[in-house]
PDB file of C-alpha atoms in Angstrom:
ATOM      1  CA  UNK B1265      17.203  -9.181 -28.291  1.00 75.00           C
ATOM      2  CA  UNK B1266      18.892  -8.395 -25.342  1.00 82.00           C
ATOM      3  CA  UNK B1267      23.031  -9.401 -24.975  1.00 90.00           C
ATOM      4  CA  UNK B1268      23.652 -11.034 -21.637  1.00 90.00           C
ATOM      5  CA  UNK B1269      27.366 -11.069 -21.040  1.00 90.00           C
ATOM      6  CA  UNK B1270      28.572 -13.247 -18.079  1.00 88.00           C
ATOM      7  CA  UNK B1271      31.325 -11.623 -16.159  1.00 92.00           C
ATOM      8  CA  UNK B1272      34.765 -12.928 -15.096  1.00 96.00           C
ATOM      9  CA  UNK B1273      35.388 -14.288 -12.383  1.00 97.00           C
ATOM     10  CA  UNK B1274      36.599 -12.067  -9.184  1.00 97.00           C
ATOM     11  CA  UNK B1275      37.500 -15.441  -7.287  1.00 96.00           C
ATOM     12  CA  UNK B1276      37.913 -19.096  -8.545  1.00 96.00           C
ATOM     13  CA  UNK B1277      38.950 -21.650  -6.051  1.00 95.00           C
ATOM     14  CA  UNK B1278      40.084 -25.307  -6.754  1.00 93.00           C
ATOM     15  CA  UNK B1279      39.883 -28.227  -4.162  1.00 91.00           C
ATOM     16  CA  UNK B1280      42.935 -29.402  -2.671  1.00 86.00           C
ATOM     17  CA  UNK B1281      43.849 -33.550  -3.094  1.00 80.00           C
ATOM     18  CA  UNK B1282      45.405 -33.701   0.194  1.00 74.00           C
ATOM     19  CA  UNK B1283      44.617 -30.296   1.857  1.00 68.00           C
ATOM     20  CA  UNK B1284      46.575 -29.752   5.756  1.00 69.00           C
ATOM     21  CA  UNK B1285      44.444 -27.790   6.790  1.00 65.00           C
ATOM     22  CA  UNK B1286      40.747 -27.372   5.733  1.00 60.00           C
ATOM     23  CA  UNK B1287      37.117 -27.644   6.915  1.00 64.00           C
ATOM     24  CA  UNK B1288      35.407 -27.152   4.227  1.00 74.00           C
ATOM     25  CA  UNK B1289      35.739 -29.831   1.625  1.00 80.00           C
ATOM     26  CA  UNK B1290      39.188 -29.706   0.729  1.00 85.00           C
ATOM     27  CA  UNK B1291      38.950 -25.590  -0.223  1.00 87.00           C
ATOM     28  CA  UNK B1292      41.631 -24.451   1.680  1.00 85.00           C
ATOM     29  CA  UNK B1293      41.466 -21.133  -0.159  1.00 89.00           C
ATOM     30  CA  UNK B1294      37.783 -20.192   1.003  1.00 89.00           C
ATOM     31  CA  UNK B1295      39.348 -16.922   2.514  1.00 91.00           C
ATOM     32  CA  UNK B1296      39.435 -14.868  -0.536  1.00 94.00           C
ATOM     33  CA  UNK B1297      35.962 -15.343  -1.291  1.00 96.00           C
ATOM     34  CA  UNK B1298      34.651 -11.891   0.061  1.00 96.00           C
ATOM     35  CA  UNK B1299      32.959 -12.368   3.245  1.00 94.00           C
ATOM     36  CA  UNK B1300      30.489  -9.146   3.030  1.00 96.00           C
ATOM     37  CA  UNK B1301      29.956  -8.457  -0.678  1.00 97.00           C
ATOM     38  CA  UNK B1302      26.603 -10.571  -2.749  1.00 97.00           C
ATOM     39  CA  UNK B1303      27.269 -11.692  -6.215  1.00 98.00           C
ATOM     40  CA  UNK B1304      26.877 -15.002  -7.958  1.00 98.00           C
ATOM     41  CA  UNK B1305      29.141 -18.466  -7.294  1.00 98.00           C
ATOM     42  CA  UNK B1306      28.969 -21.626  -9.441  1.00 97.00           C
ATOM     43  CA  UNK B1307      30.486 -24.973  -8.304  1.00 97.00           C
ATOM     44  CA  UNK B1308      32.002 -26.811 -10.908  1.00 97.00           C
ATOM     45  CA  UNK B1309      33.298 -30.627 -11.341  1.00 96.00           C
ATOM     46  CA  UNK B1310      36.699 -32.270 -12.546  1.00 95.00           C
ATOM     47  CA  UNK B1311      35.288 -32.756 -16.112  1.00 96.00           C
ATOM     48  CA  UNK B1312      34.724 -28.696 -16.109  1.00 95.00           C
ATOM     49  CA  UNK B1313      31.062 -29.536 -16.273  1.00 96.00           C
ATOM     50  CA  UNK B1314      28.847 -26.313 -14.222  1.00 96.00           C
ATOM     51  CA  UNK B1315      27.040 -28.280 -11.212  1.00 96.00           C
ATOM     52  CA  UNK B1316      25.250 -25.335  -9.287  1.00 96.00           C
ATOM     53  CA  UNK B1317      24.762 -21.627 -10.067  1.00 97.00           C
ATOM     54  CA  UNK B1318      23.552 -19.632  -6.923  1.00 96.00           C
ATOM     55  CA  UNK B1319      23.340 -16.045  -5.502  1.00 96.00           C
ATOM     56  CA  UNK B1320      23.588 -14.352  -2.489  1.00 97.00           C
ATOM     57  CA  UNK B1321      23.705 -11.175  -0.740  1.00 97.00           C
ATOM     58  CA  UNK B1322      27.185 -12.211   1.763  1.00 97.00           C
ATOM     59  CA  UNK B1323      28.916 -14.719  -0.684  1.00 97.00           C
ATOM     60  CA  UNK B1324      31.127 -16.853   1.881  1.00 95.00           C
ATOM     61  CA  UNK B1325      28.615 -17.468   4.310  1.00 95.00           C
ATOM     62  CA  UNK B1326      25.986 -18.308   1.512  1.00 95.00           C
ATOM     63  CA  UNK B1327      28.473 -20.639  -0.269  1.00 95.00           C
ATOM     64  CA  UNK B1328      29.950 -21.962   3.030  1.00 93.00           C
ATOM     65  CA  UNK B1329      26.382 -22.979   3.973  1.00 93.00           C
ATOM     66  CA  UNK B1330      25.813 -25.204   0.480  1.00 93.00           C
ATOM     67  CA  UNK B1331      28.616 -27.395   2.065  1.00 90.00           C
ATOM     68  CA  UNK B1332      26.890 -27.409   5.623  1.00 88.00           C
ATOM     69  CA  UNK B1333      23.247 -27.478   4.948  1.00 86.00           C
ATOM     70  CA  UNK B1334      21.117 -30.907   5.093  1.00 87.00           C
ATOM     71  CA  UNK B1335      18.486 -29.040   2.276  1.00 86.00           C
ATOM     72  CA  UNK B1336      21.380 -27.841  -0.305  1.00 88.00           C
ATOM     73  CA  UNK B1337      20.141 -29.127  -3.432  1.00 89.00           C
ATOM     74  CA  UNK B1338      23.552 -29.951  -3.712  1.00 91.00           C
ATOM     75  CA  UNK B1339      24.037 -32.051  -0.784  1.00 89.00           C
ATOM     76  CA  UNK B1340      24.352 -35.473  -1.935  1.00 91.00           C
ATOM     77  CA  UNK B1341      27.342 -34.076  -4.435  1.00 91.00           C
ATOM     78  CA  UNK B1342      29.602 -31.899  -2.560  1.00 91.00           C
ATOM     79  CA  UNK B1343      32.273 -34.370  -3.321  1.00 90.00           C
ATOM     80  CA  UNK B1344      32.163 -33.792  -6.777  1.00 94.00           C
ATOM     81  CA  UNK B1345      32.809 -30.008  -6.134  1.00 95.00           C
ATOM     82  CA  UNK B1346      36.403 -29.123  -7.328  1.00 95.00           C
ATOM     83  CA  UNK B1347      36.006 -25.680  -8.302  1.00 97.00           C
ATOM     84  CA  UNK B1348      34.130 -22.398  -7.073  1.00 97.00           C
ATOM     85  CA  UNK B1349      34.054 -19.507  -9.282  1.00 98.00           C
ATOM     86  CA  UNK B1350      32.838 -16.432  -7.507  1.00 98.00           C
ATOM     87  CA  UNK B1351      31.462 -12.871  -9.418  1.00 98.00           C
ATOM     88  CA  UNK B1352      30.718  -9.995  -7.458  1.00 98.00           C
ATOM     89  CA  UNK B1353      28.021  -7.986  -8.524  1.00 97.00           C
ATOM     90  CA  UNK B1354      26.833  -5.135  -6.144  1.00 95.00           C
ATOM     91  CA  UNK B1355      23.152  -5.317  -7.642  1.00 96.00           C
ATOM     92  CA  UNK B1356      20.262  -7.905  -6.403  1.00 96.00           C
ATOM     93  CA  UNK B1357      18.757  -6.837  -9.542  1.00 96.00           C
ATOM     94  CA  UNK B1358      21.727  -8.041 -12.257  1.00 96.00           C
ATOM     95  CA  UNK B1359      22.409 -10.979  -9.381  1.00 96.00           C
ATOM     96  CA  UNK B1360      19.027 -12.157 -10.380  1.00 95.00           C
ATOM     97  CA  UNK B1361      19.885 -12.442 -14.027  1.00 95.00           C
ATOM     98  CA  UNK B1362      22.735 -13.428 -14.530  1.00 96.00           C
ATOM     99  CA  UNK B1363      21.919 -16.328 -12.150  1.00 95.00           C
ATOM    100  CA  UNK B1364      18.982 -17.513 -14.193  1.00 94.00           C
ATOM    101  CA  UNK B1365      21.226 -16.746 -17.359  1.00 94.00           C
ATOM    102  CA  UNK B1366      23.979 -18.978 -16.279  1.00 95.00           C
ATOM    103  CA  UNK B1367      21.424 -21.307 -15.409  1.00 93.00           C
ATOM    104  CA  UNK B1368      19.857 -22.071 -18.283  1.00 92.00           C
ATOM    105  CA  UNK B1369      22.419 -20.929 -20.951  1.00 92.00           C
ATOM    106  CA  UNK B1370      24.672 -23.356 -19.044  1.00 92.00           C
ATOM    107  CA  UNK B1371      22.393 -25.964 -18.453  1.00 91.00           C
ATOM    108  CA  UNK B1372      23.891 -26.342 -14.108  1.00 92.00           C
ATOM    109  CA  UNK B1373      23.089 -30.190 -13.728  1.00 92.00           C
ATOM    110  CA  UNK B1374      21.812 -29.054  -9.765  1.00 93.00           C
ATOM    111  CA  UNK B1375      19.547 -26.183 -10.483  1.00 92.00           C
ATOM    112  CA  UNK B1376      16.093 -26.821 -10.390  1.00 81.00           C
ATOM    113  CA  UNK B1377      14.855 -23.496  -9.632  1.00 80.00           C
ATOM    114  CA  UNK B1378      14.692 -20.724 -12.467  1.00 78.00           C
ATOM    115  CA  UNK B1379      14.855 -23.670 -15.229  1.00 77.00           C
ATOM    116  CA  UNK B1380      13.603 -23.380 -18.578  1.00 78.00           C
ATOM    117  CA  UNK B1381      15.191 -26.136 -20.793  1.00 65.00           C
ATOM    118  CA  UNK B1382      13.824 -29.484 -18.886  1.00 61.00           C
TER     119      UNK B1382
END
């Protein structure tokens, strides 16, 4: 059997009730997500409940895009986004796994790629 640990996070960011000064949904942190590093995000809700696991090569773009995109599987609940945890993780290789790992181990309500409990 093969041990699957998921990592800590590198970044977690939490959305803001009344932010000054944001564009993206209330995150007004979105600035320390690295900008050129890929790893793995996952948007969580106010009950703590994982939403959306994803990947990507540039994190900040990738994630920014989930918020801006009209085919986001998560685009008819970015309000319910309060949370972003953000891993680094150099290799597309361990990217890939832990992503379907969290996935399913997790059970991300949004996911419907890479899903093997339905």
């Amino acid at each position: 059997m093969i041990n699957i640990t998921v990592p800590k996070p590198d970044v977690t960011i939490t959305k803001q009730d009344n932010p000054e000064m944001s564009n993206i949904y209330g995150f007004t942190d979105f600035h320390l997500i690295p900008r050129d590093k890929g790893g793995i995000f996952m948007f969580f809700n106010k009950n703590k409940e994982l939403l959306f696991v994803g990947k990507a090569r540039k994190l900040r773009p990738r994630i920014k895009k989930h918020f801006e995109d009209t085919v986001s599987p998560i685009k008819d609940h970015r309000d319910e986004v309060t949370r972003i945890e953000v891993c680094v993780i150099d290799d597309p290789v361990h990217r890939e796994i832990y992503e379907t790992f969290i996935v399913n181990e997790s059970k991300a309500k949004y996911n419907i790629d890479k899903v093997f409990f339905r």
